[in-house]
CSV table of N, CA and C in Angstrom, one decimal:
chain,number,residue,atom,x,y,z
A,1,MET,N,-5.5,-9.5,-59.0
A,1,MET,CA,-6.0,-10.7,-58.4
A,1,MET,C,-5.8,-10.6,-56.8
A,2,PRO,N,-6.8,-11.2,-56.1
A,2,PRO,CA,-6.6,-11.2,-54.6
A,2,PRO,C,-5.5,-12.2,-54.2
A,3,PRO,N,-4.9,-12.0,-53.1
A,3,PRO,CA,-3.9,-12.9,-52.7
A,3,PRO,C,-4.5,-14.3,-52.3
A,4,ARG,N,-3.7,-15.3,-52.5
A,4,ARG,CA,-4.2,-16.6,-52.2
A,4,ARG,C,-4.4,-16.8,-50.7
A,5,LYS,N,-5.3,-17.6,-50.3
A,5,LYS,CA,-5.5,-17.9,-48.9
A,5,LYS,C,-4.5,-18.9,-48.4
A,6,LYS,N,-4.0,-18.6,-47.2
A,6,LYS,CA,-3.0,-19.5,-46.7
A,6,LYS,C,-3.6,-20.8,-46.2
A,7,ARG,N,-2.9,-21.9,-46.4
A,7,ARG,CA,-3.5,-23.1,-45.9
A,7,ARG,C,-3.2,-23.2,-44.4
A,8,ARG,N,-4.2,-23.8,-43.7
A,8,ARG,CA,-4.0,-24.0,-42.2
A,8,ARG,C,-3.1,-25.2,-42.0
A,9,GLN,N,-2.0,-25.0,-41.2
A,9,GLN,CA,-1.1,-26.0,-40.9
A,9,GLN,C,-1.7,-26.9,-39.8
A,10,PRO,N,-1.5,-28.2,-39.8
A,10,PRO,CA,-2.0,-29.0,-38.6
A,10,PRO,C,-1.2,-28.5,-37.4
A,11,SER,N,-1.9,-28.6,-36.2
A,11,SER,CA,-1.3,-28.1,-35.0
A,11,SER,C,-0.1,-28.9,-34.6
A,12,GLN,N,0.9,-28.2,-34.3
A,12,GLN,CA,2.2,-28.9,-33.8
A,12,GLN,C,2.3,-29.0,-32.3
A,13,LYS,N,1.2,-28.5,-31.6
A,13,LYS,CA,1.2,-28.6,-30.2
A,13,LYS,C,1.0,-30.0,-29.7
A,14,ALA,N,1.6,-30.3,-28.5
A,14,ALA,CA,1.4,-31.6,-27.9
A,14,ALA,C,0.0,-31.6,-27.2
A,15,PRO,N,-0.6,-32.7,-27.1
A,15,PRO,CA,-1.9,-32.8,-26.5
A,15,PRO,C,-1.8,-32.4,-25.0
A,16,LEU,N,-2.9,-31.9,-24.4
A,16,LEU,CA,-2.9,-31.5,-23.0
A,16,LEU,C,-2.9,-32.7,-22.2
A,17,LEU,N,-2.1,-32.7,-21.1
A,17,LEU,CA,-2.0,-33.8,-20.1
A,17,LEU,C,-2.7,-33.3,-18.8
A,18,PHE,N,-3.7,-34.1,-18.4
A,18,PHE,CA,-4.4,-33.7,-17.2
A,18,PHE,C,-4.0,-34.6,-16.0
A,19,HIS,N,-4.1,-34.1,-14.8
A,19,HIS,CA,-3.6,-34.8,-13.7
A,19,HIS,C,-4.7,-35.7,-13.1
A,20,GLN,N,-6.0,-35.4,-13.4
A,20,GLN,CA,-7.1,-36.3,-13.0
A,20,GLN,C,-8.0,-36.6,-14.1
A,21,GLN,N,-8.7,-37.7,-14.0
A,21,GLN,CA,-9.6,-38.1,-15.0
A,21,GLN,C,-10.9,-37.4,-14.8
A,22,PRO,N,-11.8,-37.2,-15.8
A,22,PRO,CA,-13.1,-36.7,-15.7
A,22,PRO,C,-13.9,-37.5,-14.7
A,23,LEU,N,-14.8,-36.9,-14.0
A,23,LEU,CA,-15.6,-37.6,-13.0
A,23,LEU,C,-16.5,-38.7,-13.7
A,24,GLU,N,-17.0,-38.5,-14.9
A,24,GLU,CA,-17.9,-39.4,-15.6
A,24,GLU,C,-17.1,-40.4,-16.5
A,25,GLY,N,-15.8,-40.3,-16.4
A,25,GLY,CA,-15.0,-41.2,-17.3
A,25,GLY,C,-14.6,-40.4,-18.6
A,26,PRO,N,-13.9,-41.1,-19.5
A,26,PRO,CA,-13.4,-40.4,-20.7
A,26,PRO,C,-14.6,-40.0,-21.6
A,27,LYS,N,-14.6,-38.9,-22.2
A,27,LYS,CA,-15.6,-38.4,-23.1
A,27,LYS,C,-15.6,-39.1,-24.4
A,28,HIS,N,-14.4,-39.4,-24.9
A,28,HIS,CA,-14.2,-40.0,-26.2
A,28,HIS,C,-13.5,-41.4,-26.0
A,29,SER,N,-13.8,-42.2,-27.0
A,29,SER,CA,-13.2,-43.6,-26.9
A,29,SER,C,-11.7,-43.5,-27.1
A,30,CYS,N,-11.1,-42.5,-27.8
A,30,CYS,CA,-9.7,-42.4,-28.0
A,30,CYS,C,-8.9,-41.8,-26.9
A,31,ALA,N,-9.6,-41.4,-25.8
A,31,ALA,CA,-9.0,-40.8,-24.7
A,31,ALA,C,-8.2,-41.8,-23.9
A,32,SER,N,-7.0,-41.4,-23.5
A,32,SER,CA,-6.1,-42.3,-22.8
A,32,SER,C,-6.5,-42.4,-21.3
A,33,THR,N,-6.4,-43.5,-20.7
A,33,THR,CA,-6.8,-43.6,-19.3
A,33,THR,C,-5.6,-43.3,-18.4
A,34,GLN,N,-5.8,-42.5,-17.4
A,34,GLN,CA,-4.7,-42.2,-16.5
A,34,GLN,C,-5.1,-42.7,-15.1
A,35,LEU,N,-4.0,-43.0,-14.3
A,35,LEU,CA,-4.3,-43.4,-12.9
A,35,LEU,C,-4.6,-42.2,-12.1
A,36,PRO,N,-5.4,-42.4,-11.0
A,36,PRO,CA,-5.7,-41.2,-10.2
A,36,PRO,C,-4.4,-40.8,-9.4
A,37,ILE,N,-4.4,-39.5,-9.0
A,37,ILE,CA,-3.3,-39.0,-8.2
A,37,ILE,C,-3.3,-39.5,-6.8
A,38,THR,N,-2.2,-40.0,-6.3
A,38,THR,CA,-2.1,-40.5,-5.0
A,38,THR,C,-1.5,-39.5,-4.0
A,39,HIS,N,-0.8,-38.5,-4.5
A,39,HIS,CA,-0.1,-37.6,-3.6
A,39,HIS,C,-1.0,-36.3,-3.4
A,40,THR,N,-2.0,-36.4,-2.7
A,40,THR,CA,-2.9,-35.3,-2.5
A,40,THR,C,-2.5,-34.7,-1.1
A,41,ARG,N,-2.8,-33.4,-1.0
A,41,ARG,CA,-2.4,-32.7,0.2
A,41,ARG,C,-3.7,-32.4,1.0
A,42,GLN,N,-3.6,-32.7,2.3
A,42,GLN,CA,-4.7,-32.5,3.2
A,42,GLN,C,-4.5,-31.1,3.9
A,43,VAL,N,-5.5,-30.2,3.8
A,43,VAL,CA,-5.4,-28.9,4.4
A,43,VAL,C,-6.5,-28.8,5.4
A,44,PRO,N,-6.1,-28.2,6.6
A,44,PRO,CA,-7.2,-28.1,7.6
A,44,PRO,C,-8.1,-26.9,7.2
A,45,SER,N,-9.4,-27.1,7.6
A,45,SER,CA,-10.3,-26.1,7.3
A,45,SER,C,-11.1,-25.6,8.5
A,46,LYS,N,-11.6,-24.4,8.4
A,46,LYS,CA,-12.4,-23.9,9.6
A,46,LYS,C,-13.9,-24.0,9.2
A,47,PRO,N,-14.7,-24.3,10.2
A,47,PRO,CA,-16.2,-24.4,10.0
A,47,PRO,C,-16.7,-23.0,9.7
A,48,ILE,N,-17.7,-22.9,8.8
A,48,ILE,CA,-18.2,-21.6,8.4
A,48,ILE,C,-19.6,-21.4,9.0
A,49,ASP,N,-19.7,-20.3,9.6
A,49,ASP,CA,-21.0,-19.9,10.3
A,49,ASP,C,-21.8,-19.2,9.2
A,50,HIS,N,-22.8,-19.8,8.6
A,50,HIS,CA,-23.6,-19.3,7.5
A,50,HIS,C,-24.5,-18.1,7.9
A,51,SER,N,-24.7,-18.0,9.2
A,51,SER,CA,-25.6,-16.9,9.6
A,51,SER,C,-24.8,-15.5,9.6
A,52,THR,N,-23.5,-15.6,9.8
A,52,THR,CA,-22.8,-14.3,9.9
A,52,THR,C,-21.8,-14.2,8.7
A,53,ILE,N,-21.9,-15.0,7.7
A,53,ILE,CA,-21.0,-14.9,6.6
A,53,ILE,C,-21.2,-13.7,5.7
A,54,THR,N,-22.4,-13.1,5.6
A,54,THR,CA,-22.6,-11.9,4.9
A,54,THR,C,-23.1,-10.8,5.8
A,55,SER,N,-22.8,-10.9,7.1
A,55,SER,CA,-23.3,-9.8,8.0
A,55,SER,C,-22.6,-8.5,7.8
A,56,TRP,N,-21.4,-8.5,7.2
A,56,TRP,CA,-20.6,-7.3,7.0
A,56,TRP,C,-21.0,-6.6,5.7
A,57,VAL,N,-21.8,-7.2,4.8
A,57,VAL,CA,-22.3,-6.6,3.6
A,57,VAL,C,-23.5,-5.7,3.8
A,58,SER,N,-23.4,-4.5,3.3
A,58,SER,CA,-24.6,-3.6,3.3
A,58,SER,C,-24.9,-3.2,1.9
A,59,PRO,N,-26.1,-3.6,1.4
A,59,PRO,CA,-26.5,-3.3,0.0
A,59,PRO,C,-26.6,-1.8,-0.2
A,60,ASP,N,-26.1,-1.3,-1.3
A,60,ASP,CA,-26.2,0.1,-1.7
A,60,ASP,C,-27.5,0.5,-2.2
A,61,PHE,N,-28.3,-0.5,-2.8
A,61,PHE,CA,-29.5,-0.1,-3.4
A,61,PHE,C,-30.7,-0.8,-2.7
A,62,ASP,N,-31.8,-0.1,-2.7
A,62,ASP,CA,-33.0,-0.7,-2.2
A,62,ASP,C,-33.6,-1.7,-3.2
A,63,THR,N,-34.0,-2.8,-2.8
A,63,THR,CA,-34.5,-3.8,-3.7
A,63,THR,C,-36.0,-3.8,-3.9
A,64,ALA,N,-36.6,-2.8,-3.3
A,64,ALA,CA,-38.1,-2.7,-3.4
A,64,ALA,C,-38.4,-2.3,-4.8
A,65,ALA,N,-39.7,-2.6,-5.2
A,65,ALA,CA,-40.1,-2.4,-6.6
A,65,ALA,C,-40.2,-0.9,-6.9
A,66,GLY,N,-40.5,0.0,-5.8
A,66,GLY,CA,-40.6,1.4,-6.0
A,66,GLY,C,-39.3,2.1,-6.3
A,67,SER,N,-38.2,1.4,-6.1
A,67,SER,CA,-36.9,2.1,-6.3
A,67,SER,C,-36.4,2.0,-7.7
A,68,LEU,N,-37.2,1.4,-8.7
A,68,LEU,CA,-36.7,1.3,-10.1
A,68,LEU,C,-36.6,2.7,-10.7
A,69,PHE,N,-35.8,2.7,-11.7
A,69,PHE,CA,-35.7,4.0,-12.4
A,69,PHE,C,-37.0,4.3,-13.1
A,70,PRO,N,-37.3,5.6,-13.2
A,70,PRO,CA,-38.7,6.0,-13.8
A,70,PRO,C,-38.8,5.5,-15.2
A,71,ALA,N,-37.8,5.6,-16.0
A,71,ALA,CA,-37.9,5.2,-17.4
A,71,ALA,C,-38.2,3.7,-17.5
A,72,TYR,N,-37.6,2.9,-16.6
A,72,TYR,CA,-37.8,1.5,-16.6
A,72,TYR,C,-39.2,1.2,-16.2
A,73,GLN,N,-39.7,1.9,-15.2
A,73,GLN,CA,-41.1,1.7,-14.7
A,73,GLN,C,-42.1,2.0,-15.9
A,74,LYS,N,-41.8,3.1,-16.6
A,74,LYS,CA,-42.7,3.4,-17.7
A,74,LYS,C,-42.7,2.3,-18.8
A,75,HIS,N,-41.5,1.7,-19.0
A,75,HIS,CA,-41.4,0.6,-20.0
A,75,HIS,C,-42.2,-0.6,-19.5
A,76,GLN,N,-42.1,-0.9,-18.2
A,76,GLN,CA,-42.8,-2.0,-17.6
A,76,GLN,C,-44.3,-1.8,-17.7
A,77,ASN,N,-44.8,-0.6,-17.4
A,77,ASN,CA,-46.2,-0.3,-17.5
A,77,ASN,C,-46.7,-0.5,-18.9
A,78,ARG,N,-46.0,0.0,-19.9
A,78,ARG,CA,-46.4,-0.1,-21.3
A,78,ARG,C,-46.4,-1.6,-21.7
A,79,ALA,N,-45.5,-2.4,-21.2
A,79,ALA,CA,-45.5,-3.8,-21.6
A,79,ALA,C,-46.7,-4.5,-20.9
A,80,ARG,N,-47.1,-4.1,-19.7
A,80,ARG,CA,-48.2,-4.7,-19.1
A,80,ARG,C,-49.5,-4.5,-19.8
A,81,HIS,N,-49.7,-3.2,-20.3
A,81,HIS,CA,-51.0,-2.9,-20.9
A,81,HIS,C,-50.8,-2.9,-22.4
A,82,SER,N,-50.2,-3.9,-22.9
A,82,SER,CA,-50.0,-4.0,-24.3
A,82,SER,C,-51.3,-4.1,-25.1
A,83,SER,N,-51.3,-3.5,-26.3
A,83,SER,CA,-52.5,-3.5,-27.1
A,83,SER,C,-52.6,-4.8,-28.0
A,84,ARG,N,-51.7,-5.7,-27.9
A,84,ARG,CA,-51.8,-6.9,-28.6
A,84,ARG,C,-53.0,-7.8,-28.2
A,85,LYS,N,-53.7,-8.4,-29.1
A,85,LYS,CA,-54.7,-9.2,-28.7
A,85,LYS,C,-54.2,-10.6,-28.3
A,86,PRO,N,-54.8,-11.3,-27.4
A,86,PRO,CA,-54.2,-12.5,-27.0
A,86,PRO,C,-54.2,-13.6,-28.1
A,87,THR,N,-53.2,-14.3,-28.2
A,87,THR,CA,-53.1,-15.3,-29.3
A,87,THR,C,-53.5,-16.6,-28.8
A,88,THR,N,-54.1,-17.4,-29.6
A,88,THR,CA,-54.5,-18.7,-29.2
A,88,THR,C,-53.6,-19.7,-30.0
A,89,SER,N,-53.4,-20.8,-29.4
A,89,SER,CA,-52.5,-21.8,-30.0
A,89,SER,C,-53.2,-22.4,-31.2
A,90,LYS,N,-52.4,-22.7,-32.3
A,90,LYS,CA,-53.0,-23.3,-33.5
A,90,LYS,C,-53.1,-24.8,-33.2
A,91,PHE,N,-52.4,-25.3,-32.3
A,91,PHE,CA,-52.4,-26.8,-32.0
A,91,PHE,C,-53.2,-27.1,-30.8
A,92,PRO,N,-53.8,-28.3,-30.8
A,92,PRO,CA,-54.6,-28.7,-29.6
A,92,PRO,C,-53.7,-28.9,-28.4
A,93,HIS,N,-54.2,-28.8,-27.2
A,93,HIS,CA,-53.4,-29.0,-26.0
A,93,HIS,C,-53.1,-30.5,-25.8
A,94,LEU,N,-51.9,-30.8,-25.4
A,94,LEU,CA,-51.6,-32.2,-25.2
A,94,LEU,C,-52.0,-32.7,-23.8
A,95,THR,N,-52.6,-33.9,-23.7
A,95,THR,CA,-52.9,-34.4,-22.4
A,95,THR,C,-52.1,-35.7,-22.3
A,96,PHE,N,-51.6,-35.9,-21.1
A,96,PHE,CA,-50.8,-37.1,-20.8
A,96,PHE,C,-51.5,-37.9,-19.8
A,97,GLU,N,-51.5,-39.2,-20.1
A,97,GLU,CA,-52.1,-40.2,-19.2
A,97,GLU,C,-51.0,-41.0,-18.6
A,98,SER,N,-51.2,-41.4,-17.3
A,98,SER,CA,-50.2,-42.2,-16.7
A,98,SER,C,-50.3,-43.6,-17.2
A,99,PRO,N,-49.2,-44.3,-17.5
A,99,PRO,CA,-49.3,-45.7,-18.0
A,99,PRO,C,-49.8,-46.7,-16.9
A,100,GLN,N,-50.5,-47.7,-17.3
A,100,GLN,CA,-51.0,-48.7,-16.3
A,100,GLN,C,-49.8,-49.6,-16.0
A,101,SER,N,-49.6,-49.8,-14.7
A,101,SER,CA,-48.5,-50.6,-14.2
A,101,SER,C,-48.8,-52.1,-14.5
A,102,SER,N,-47.8,-52.9,-15.0
A,102,SER,CA,-48.1,-54.3,-15.3
A,102,SER,C,-48.1,-55.1,-14.1
A,103,SER,N,-47.7,-54.6,-12.9
A,103,SER,CA,-47.7,-55.4,-11.7
A,103,SER,C,-49.1,-55.7,-11.1
A,104,SER,N,-50.1,-54.8,-11.5
A,104,SER,CA,-51.4,-54.9,-11.0
A,104,SER,C,-52.2,-56.0,-11.8
A,105,GLU,N,-51.7,-56.5,-12.9
A,105,GLU,CA,-52.4,-57.5,-13.7
A,105,GLU,C,-52.2,-58.9,-13.2
């Protein structure tokens, strides 16, 4: 006979305590409400120059389409010239009309 399956014990861990509430409020109705943190630390920051932030980075690879691996190019060409015939939809195309506004009446 195979051994019996062990029963799962209910978790003995304490619930997680968060320092801040979710931005959109509690996700579940059973969630406890907590007061916001009042002891925050202010840290000075430096302005970032976005024009020079990546000036030290030099890419190792050419991003042009001709630099792809030959096997990958062959696969792309085969996919472009697929022998499948174009499929037509079984269902009619949906057309949407804008609703008439009631303020014009």
